[in-house]
Amino acid sequence: MIFKLAWRNIWRNKRRSLIVLVSIIVGLIAIFLSDGLSNGMMRQMLFNQINLDIAHIQIHKAGFNRNKIVKNYLPDYKHVESVLKANPEVQAYSKRVYATGILSSANNSSGVIIDGIIPAEEAKVSIIKNSIIKGRYLGSGKRGILIGEKLAEKLGVDVGDKVVAMANTLKGDIGSDAFRIVGIFQTSSSEFDKIAVYVNSKAEQEMLGIGDNYHEFAIITKDYNEVTSIKNKLEAELGSRYEVFTYRDMLPMLIYQMELYKESMMILNIIIGLALIFGIINTMLMSVFERIREFGVLMAIDMKNSRLYLMIVFEAFILGIIGTLTGLVCGLLLDIPLAHSGINLSIFSVGLESFGIGAVIYPVLSAGSLINSVLFMPLVAVVGALYPAYKAIKLEPIYAINYV
Amino acid sequence: MEILKAENLVKIYHDNGVPVNALQGINLTVSKGEFIVIAGPSGSGKTTLLNLLGALDKPTEGKIYFEGEDITQKEKKVLSKMRLHKLGFIFQAYNLIPVLTAIENIEFSMMLLGIPDNVRKGKALALMDELGIKELANKRPNEMSRGQQQRVAVARAIVNNPSLVLADEPTANLDSVTASHLLDMMEQMNSEKKITFIFSSRDKQVIDRAKRLIILKDGRIEN
Ligand SMILES: Nc1ncnc2c1ncn2[C@@H]1O[C@H](COP(=O)(O)OP(=O)(O)OP(=O)(O)O)[C@@H](O)[C@H]1O
Ligand SMILES: [Mg+2]
């Protein structure tokens, strides 16, 4: 009966209830969108970095990351490879030769990072194969090179043109070699497209004079959430001659930024919640004041205070539930297509691309944030009703009955 | 049998610091089954007296005994329990909860008493039938006339078999025919169920039907 009463009271002033409902729904959608968007943006940033060249885990010779010089190649890459092959958590890996150097065309030259790869291996680890926008991916030919679109522009070269790469050799002199551009790639990061170039590992090993050695293993694991435990296992197996880094170690700023972002989203949600609480307080107060006489009668025939209180809080709670359900449906209806098509932020994309995000954001709603917001709104509604309900039960029946 | 006794009731209101002597020493004894009308001009203290007798308000001075117990010293909680079990109220207007139908309004009082769901409906219907207002059962207050609303209010007030019903100008907004019907109904309940009624009125027609008349003037009983 209390439920019936509360339910009917809600629909008594339809406009007012609708306003509350709409504000809950809009608030919920705002939370969904901002949550989904920031979540999606963060994930995209992370995955873009991971897929670009970071991968989940990297293995180097101990000290390489402090000093990325030619002679810091892996002491025994075959041993590392056998360890990786034996580890069931490892999905794919790519061996890389690493050198900083200069790439020159007839017109211009630019500082680059030269990645020597085994094309088939690299294709399983990074997105570079799928980022070719012109020409083709590296084949078995030793003289092929892949360069980024931004770099091609700077050097004034195109597929089929010749470029010369230069880098320090193991002996300390300058090694150089001519390559022919077989493909041009474009990734989500324009910075990356300016400095990364790919050649066959054999060609680079010869140029640097390091025999058949490699500098780096880039590893994709089966579950990127498990990287830390996999890292610990690999470290134990490989010993102190090697250093094993996860993407979390390699992207500390990004991880920190993600955490910061999560917190700021929470603050935003709290602000939305507070605004709603005050809206609901206001509405419920109005509805309490409108019904003072009625409450007087209820109290005179002795509706207990606790029941009256419950009824008012219940009204808000029902509103909160209805708003949440509707908001949930609306939010999902909006979010699901967006999660497929993405939200095109290309107006801002110049900035975003150098962030490594990409122009189209695909919102991701995590189950956690969904559950949170679903619990959040009814709670907000109830909190908003506490004070008005308190006001109502503080009324004196005779005052209330005679209230005009 | 004595049901209600008031001794030297004084009520002083403070209207912005100015004391208003609404009641100035009322002595009154009511026996079970009485049908009392309190008459008197506007401002004479009728509402004030009824509020005190119904334990909705406390006197400034004096004592009220209900069924032999002094209720002026009792706690709010005890009083509201007493109201629920022993008293019925009919106000001048807005007696009914607007969002509930007539029968639901009557059931509501029973619900507050903890009467189970399945018993309530039958009891409410039986009473409405007895009072000849069965056809109003599923109407909401705004679909009823004033007189119909007041009749439902009477049913609501007596459904829990109170020993005393207090009504403050229950006929005030009604035409004389409707008012007369309402009085018939209260008289019927008074004689059949021995429910004691005390109500106030300024209406000659109502006053004429009083079995006992109390005339108030300036907060004092005149007769
Ligand atoms: N809450 C209050 N504060 C101050 N004065 C009050 C209050 N309630 C009533 N009074 C005053 O007390 C006196 C008695 O009022 P009361 O309402 O009891 O009279 P009444 O006989 O019911 O009048 P009416 O026929 O107009 O309803 C009046 O002078 C009134 O102005
Ligand atoms: Mg009055």
PDB file of C-alpha atoms in Angstrom, chain A residues 137-271:
ATOM      1  CA  TYR A 137      54.982  -4.914 -46.598  1.00  0.00           C
ATOM      2  CA  LEU A 138      58.593  -6.104 -46.357  1.00  0.00           C
ATOM      3  CA  GLY A 139      59.302  -9.311 -48.223  1.00  0.00           C
ATOM      4  CA  SER A 140      62.389 -11.460 -48.206  1.00  0.00           C
ATOM      5  CA  GLY A 141      64.399  -9.048 -50.350  1.00  0.00           C
ATOM      6  CA  LYS A 142      67.266  -7.665 -48.299  1.00  0.00           C
ATOM      7  CA  ARG A 143      67.235  -4.148 -49.706  1.00  0.00           C
ATOM      8  CA  GLY A 144      63.631  -3.217 -48.977  1.00  0.00           C
ATOM      9  CA  ILE A 145      62.686  -0.527 -46.454  1.00  0.00           C
ATOM     10  CA  LEU A 146      59.385   0.652 -44.954  1.00  0.00           C
ATOM     11  CA  ILE A 147      59.101   4.285 -43.957  1.00  0.00           C
ATOM     12  CA  GLY A 148      56.367   6.385 -42.437  1.00  0.00           C
ATOM     13  CA  GLU A 149      54.206   8.694 -44.453  1.00  0.00           C
ATOM     14  CA  LYS A 150      55.415  11.781 -42.602  1.00  0.00           C
ATOM     15  CA  LEU A 151      59.019  10.848 -43.192  1.00  0.00           C
ATOM     16  CA  ALA A 152      58.396  10.179 -46.891  1.00  0.00           C
ATOM     17  CA  GLU A 153      56.933  13.632 -47.130  1.00  0.00           C
ATOM     18  CA  LYS A 154      59.927  15.181 -45.408  1.00  0.00           C
ATOM     19  CA  LEU A 155      62.435  13.334 -47.550  1.00  0.00           C
ATOM     20  CA  GLY A 156      60.415  13.911 -50.691  1.00  0.00           C
ATOM     21  CA  VAL A 157      60.397  10.239 -51.600  1.00  0.00           C
ATOM     22  CA  ASP A 158      57.852   7.666 -52.681  1.00  0.00           C
ATOM     23  CA  VAL A 159      57.569   3.926 -53.156  1.00  0.00           C
ATOM     24  CA  GLY A 160      60.360   2.721 -55.427  1.00  0.00           C
ATOM     25  CA  ASP A 161      62.757   5.540 -54.529  1.00  0.00           C
ATOM     26  CA  LYS A 162      66.178   4.920 -53.100  1.00  0.00           C
ATOM     27  CA  VAL A 163      67.289   6.088 -49.659  1.00  0.00           C
ATOM     28  CA  VAL A 164      70.518   5.671 -47.753  1.00  0.00           C
ATOM     29  CA  ALA A 165      70.609   4.624 -44.099  1.00  0.00           C
ATOM     30  CA  MET A 166      73.564   5.389 -41.844  1.00  0.00           C
ATOM     31  CA  ALA A 167      74.326   4.203 -38.314  1.00  0.00           C
ATOM     32  CA  ASN A 168      77.230   3.512 -36.001  1.00  0.00           C
ATOM     33  CA  THR A 169      78.646   0.021 -36.348  1.00  0.00           C
ATOM     34  CA  LEU A 170      79.816  -2.250 -33.602  1.00  0.00           C
ATOM     35  CA  LYS A 171      83.400  -1.275 -34.350  1.00  0.00           C
ATOM     36  CA  GLY A 172      82.592   2.388 -33.938  1.00  0.00           C
ATOM     37  CA  ASP A 173      82.720   3.600 -37.494  1.00  0.00           C
ATOM     38  CA  ILE A 174      79.803   4.614 -39.686  1.00  0.00           C
ATOM     39  CA  GLY A 175      78.012   1.909 -41.579  1.00  0.00           C
ATOM     40  CA  SER A 176      75.742   2.792 -44.417  1.00  0.00           C
ATOM     41  CA  ASP A 177      73.595   1.013 -46.899  1.00  0.00           C
ATOM     42  CA  ALA A 178      71.212   1.846 -49.694  1.00  0.00           C
ATOM     43  CA  PHE A 179      67.595   0.687 -49.546  1.00  0.00           C
ATOM     44  CA  ARG A 180      64.644   0.905 -51.860  1.00  0.00           C
ATOM     45  CA  ILE A 181      61.309   1.970 -50.428  1.00  0.00           C
ATOM     46  CA  VAL A 182      58.844  -0.888 -50.796  1.00  0.00           C
ATOM     47  CA  GLY A 183      56.077   0.494 -48.621  1.00  0.00           C
ATOM     48  CA  ILE A 184      54.870   3.585 -46.801  1.00  0.00           C
ATOM     49  CA  PHE A 185      52.945   3.250 -43.562  1.00  0.00           C
ATOM     50  CA  GLN A 186      50.707   5.511 -41.589  1.00  0.00           C
ATOM     51  CA  THR A 187      49.902   4.762 -37.959  1.00  0.00           C
ATOM     52  CA  SER A 188      47.824   6.598 -35.398  1.00  0.00           C
ATOM     53  CA  SER A 189      50.947   8.394 -34.206  1.00  0.00           C
ATOM     54  CA  SER A 190      52.442  11.003 -36.480  1.00  0.00           C
ATOM     55  CA  GLU A 191      55.507  11.143 -34.232  1.00  0.00           C
ATOM     56  CA  PHE A 192      56.132   7.476 -34.853  1.00  0.00           C
ATOM     57  CA  ASP A 193      55.631   7.895 -38.582  1.00  0.00           C
ATOM     58  CA  LYS A 194      58.399  10.488 -38.585  1.00  0.00           C
ATOM     59  CA  ILE A 195      61.121   8.417 -36.969  1.00  0.00           C
ATOM     60  CA  ALA A 196      60.513   4.676 -37.361  1.00  0.00           C
ATOM     61  CA  VAL A 197      61.753   2.763 -40.382  1.00  0.00           C
ATOM     62  CA  TYR A 198      61.804  -0.990 -40.932  1.00  0.00           C
ATOM     63  CA  VAL A 199      64.309  -3.117 -42.803  1.00  0.00           C
ATOM     64  CA  ASN A 200      65.089  -6.812 -42.882  1.00  0.00           C
ATOM     65  CA  SER A 201      67.076  -7.841 -39.825  1.00  0.00           C
ATOM     66  CA  LYS A 202      69.739  -9.543 -41.981  1.00  0.00           C
ATOM     67  CA  ALA A 203      70.483  -6.300 -43.797  1.00  0.00           C
ATOM     68  CA  GLU A 204      70.771  -4.328 -40.584  1.00  0.00           C
ATOM     69  CA  GLN A 205      72.895  -6.962 -38.855  1.00  0.00           C
ATOM     70  CA  GLU A 206      75.339  -6.726 -41.762  1.00  0.00           C
ATOM     71  CA  MET A 207      75.323  -2.952 -41.748  1.00  0.00           C
ATOM     72  CA  LEU A 208      76.046  -2.839 -38.020  1.00  0.00           C
ATOM     73  CA  GLY A 209      78.457  -5.767 -38.071  1.00  0.00           C
ATOM     74  CA  ILE A 210      76.833  -7.634 -35.208  1.00  0.00           C
ATOM     75  CA  GLY A 211      76.745 -11.092 -36.726  1.00  0.00           C
ATOM     76  CA  ASP A 212      73.330 -12.720 -36.314  1.00  0.00           C
ATOM     77  CA  ASN A 213      72.547 -10.965 -33.059  1.00  0.00           C
ATOM     78  CA  TYR A 214      69.437  -9.034 -32.005  1.00  0.00           C
ATOM     79  CA  HIS A 215      68.784  -6.253 -29.506  1.00  0.00           C
ATOM     80  CA  GLU A 216      65.210  -6.867 -28.595  1.00  0.00           C
ATOM     81  CA  PHE A 217      62.397  -9.319 -28.198  1.00  0.00           C
ATOM     82  CA  ALA A 218      58.924  -7.803 -28.415  1.00  0.00           C
ATOM     83  CA  ILE A 219      56.369 -10.194 -26.968  1.00  0.00           C
ATOM     84  CA  ILE A 220      52.594 -10.394 -27.147  1.00  0.00           C
ATOM     85  CA  THR A 221      51.114 -12.444 -24.327  1.00  0.00           C
ATOM     86  CA  LYS A 222      47.795 -14.206 -24.299  1.00  0.00           C
ATOM     87  CA  ASP A 223      46.419 -11.908 -21.594  1.00  0.00           C
ATOM     88  CA  TYR A 224      47.805  -8.417 -21.296  1.00  0.00           C
ATOM     89  CA  ASN A 225      46.492  -8.127 -17.756  1.00  0.00           C
ATOM     90  CA  GLU A 226      48.865 -10.865 -16.686  1.00  0.00           C
ATOM     91  CA  VAL A 227      52.068  -9.215 -17.869  1.00  0.00           C
ATOM     92  CA  THR A 228      53.535  -8.690 -14.436  1.00  0.00           C
ATOM     93  CA  SER A 229      53.426 -12.323 -13.417  1.00  0.00           C
ATOM     94  CA  ILE A 230      54.729 -13.394 -16.833  1.00  0.00           C
ATOM     95  CA  LYS A 231      57.525 -10.891 -16.508  1.00  0.00           C
ATOM     96  CA  ASN A 232      58.476 -12.280 -13.103  1.00  0.00           C
ATOM     97  CA  LYS A 233      58.578 -15.765 -14.481  1.00  0.00           C
ATOM     98  CA  LEU A 234      60.698 -14.745 -17.468  1.00  0.00           C
ATOM     99  CA  GLU A 235      63.063 -12.785 -15.242  1.00  0.00           C
ATOM    100  CA  ALA A 236      63.585 -15.795 -13.042  1.00  0.00           C
ATOM    101  CA  GLU A 237      64.302 -18.002 -16.011  1.00  0.00           C
ATOM    102  CA  LEU A 238      66.569 -15.597 -17.857  1.00  0.00           C
ATOM    103  CA  GLY A 239      68.662 -14.341 -14.977  1.00  0.00           C
ATOM    104  CA  SER A 240      70.360 -11.008 -14.461  1.00  0.00           C
ATOM    105  CA  ARG A 241      72.002 -10.721 -17.854  1.00  0.00           C
ATOM    106  CA  TYR A 242      68.661  -9.674 -19.285  1.00  0.00           C
ATOM    107  CA  GLU A 243      66.101  -7.056 -18.457  1.00  0.00           C
ATOM    108  CA  VAL A 244      62.415  -7.753 -18.882  1.00  0.00           C
ATOM    109  CA  PHE A 245      60.020  -4.801 -19.119  1.00  0.00           C
ATOM    110  CA  THR A 246      56.272  -4.793 -19.396  1.00  0.00           C
ATOM    111  CA  TYR A 247      54.292  -2.082 -21.145  1.00  0.00           C
ATOM    112  CA  ARG A 248      53.497  -0.738 -17.705  1.00  0.00           C
ATOM    113  CA  ASP A 249      57.219  -0.256 -17.080  1.00  0.00           C
ATOM    114  CA  MET A 250      57.737   1.251 -20.498  1.00  0.00           C
ATOM    115  CA  LEU A 251      54.759   3.599 -20.507  1.00  0.00           C
ATOM    116  CA  PRO A 252      54.764   4.960 -16.971  1.00  0.00           C
ATOM    117  CA  MET A 253      53.407   8.328 -18.048  1.00  0.00           C
ATOM    118  CA  LEU A 254      50.525   6.786 -19.906  1.00  0.00           C
ATOM    119  CA  ILE A 255      49.660   4.481 -17.043  1.00  0.00           C
ATOM    120  CA  TYR A 256      49.817   7.396 -14.635  1.00  0.00           C
ATOM    121  CA  GLN A 257      47.700   9.478 -16.967  1.00  0.00           C
ATOM    122  CA  MET A 258      45.132   6.719 -17.173  1.00  0.00           C
ATOM    123  CA  GLU A 259      44.898   6.539 -13.446  1.00  0.00           C
ATOM    124  CA  LEU A 260      44.597  10.292 -13.214  1.00  0.00           C
ATOM    125  CA  TYR A 261      41.912  10.248 -15.841  1.00  0.00           C
ATOM    126  CA  LYS A 262      39.961   7.641 -13.960  1.00  0.00           C
ATOM    127  CA  GLU A 263      40.040   9.806 -10.886  1.00  0.00           C
ATOM    128  CA  SER A 264      38.959  12.899 -12.731  1.00  0.00           C
ATOM    129  CA  MET A 265      36.080  10.933 -14.226  1.00  0.00           C
ATOM    130  CA  MET A 266      35.058   9.937 -10.751  1.00  0.00           C
ATOM    131  CA  ILE A 267      35.111  13.564  -9.677  1.00  0.00           C
ATOM    132  CA  LEU A 268      33.003  14.471 -12.691  1.00  0.00           C
ATOM    133  CA  ASN A 269      30.518  11.788 -11.762  1.00  0.00           C
ATOM    134  CA  ILE A 270      30.383  13.078  -8.223  1.00  0.00           C
ATOM    135  CA  ILE A 271      29.678  16.566  -9.534  1.00  0.00           C
TER     136      ILE A 271
END
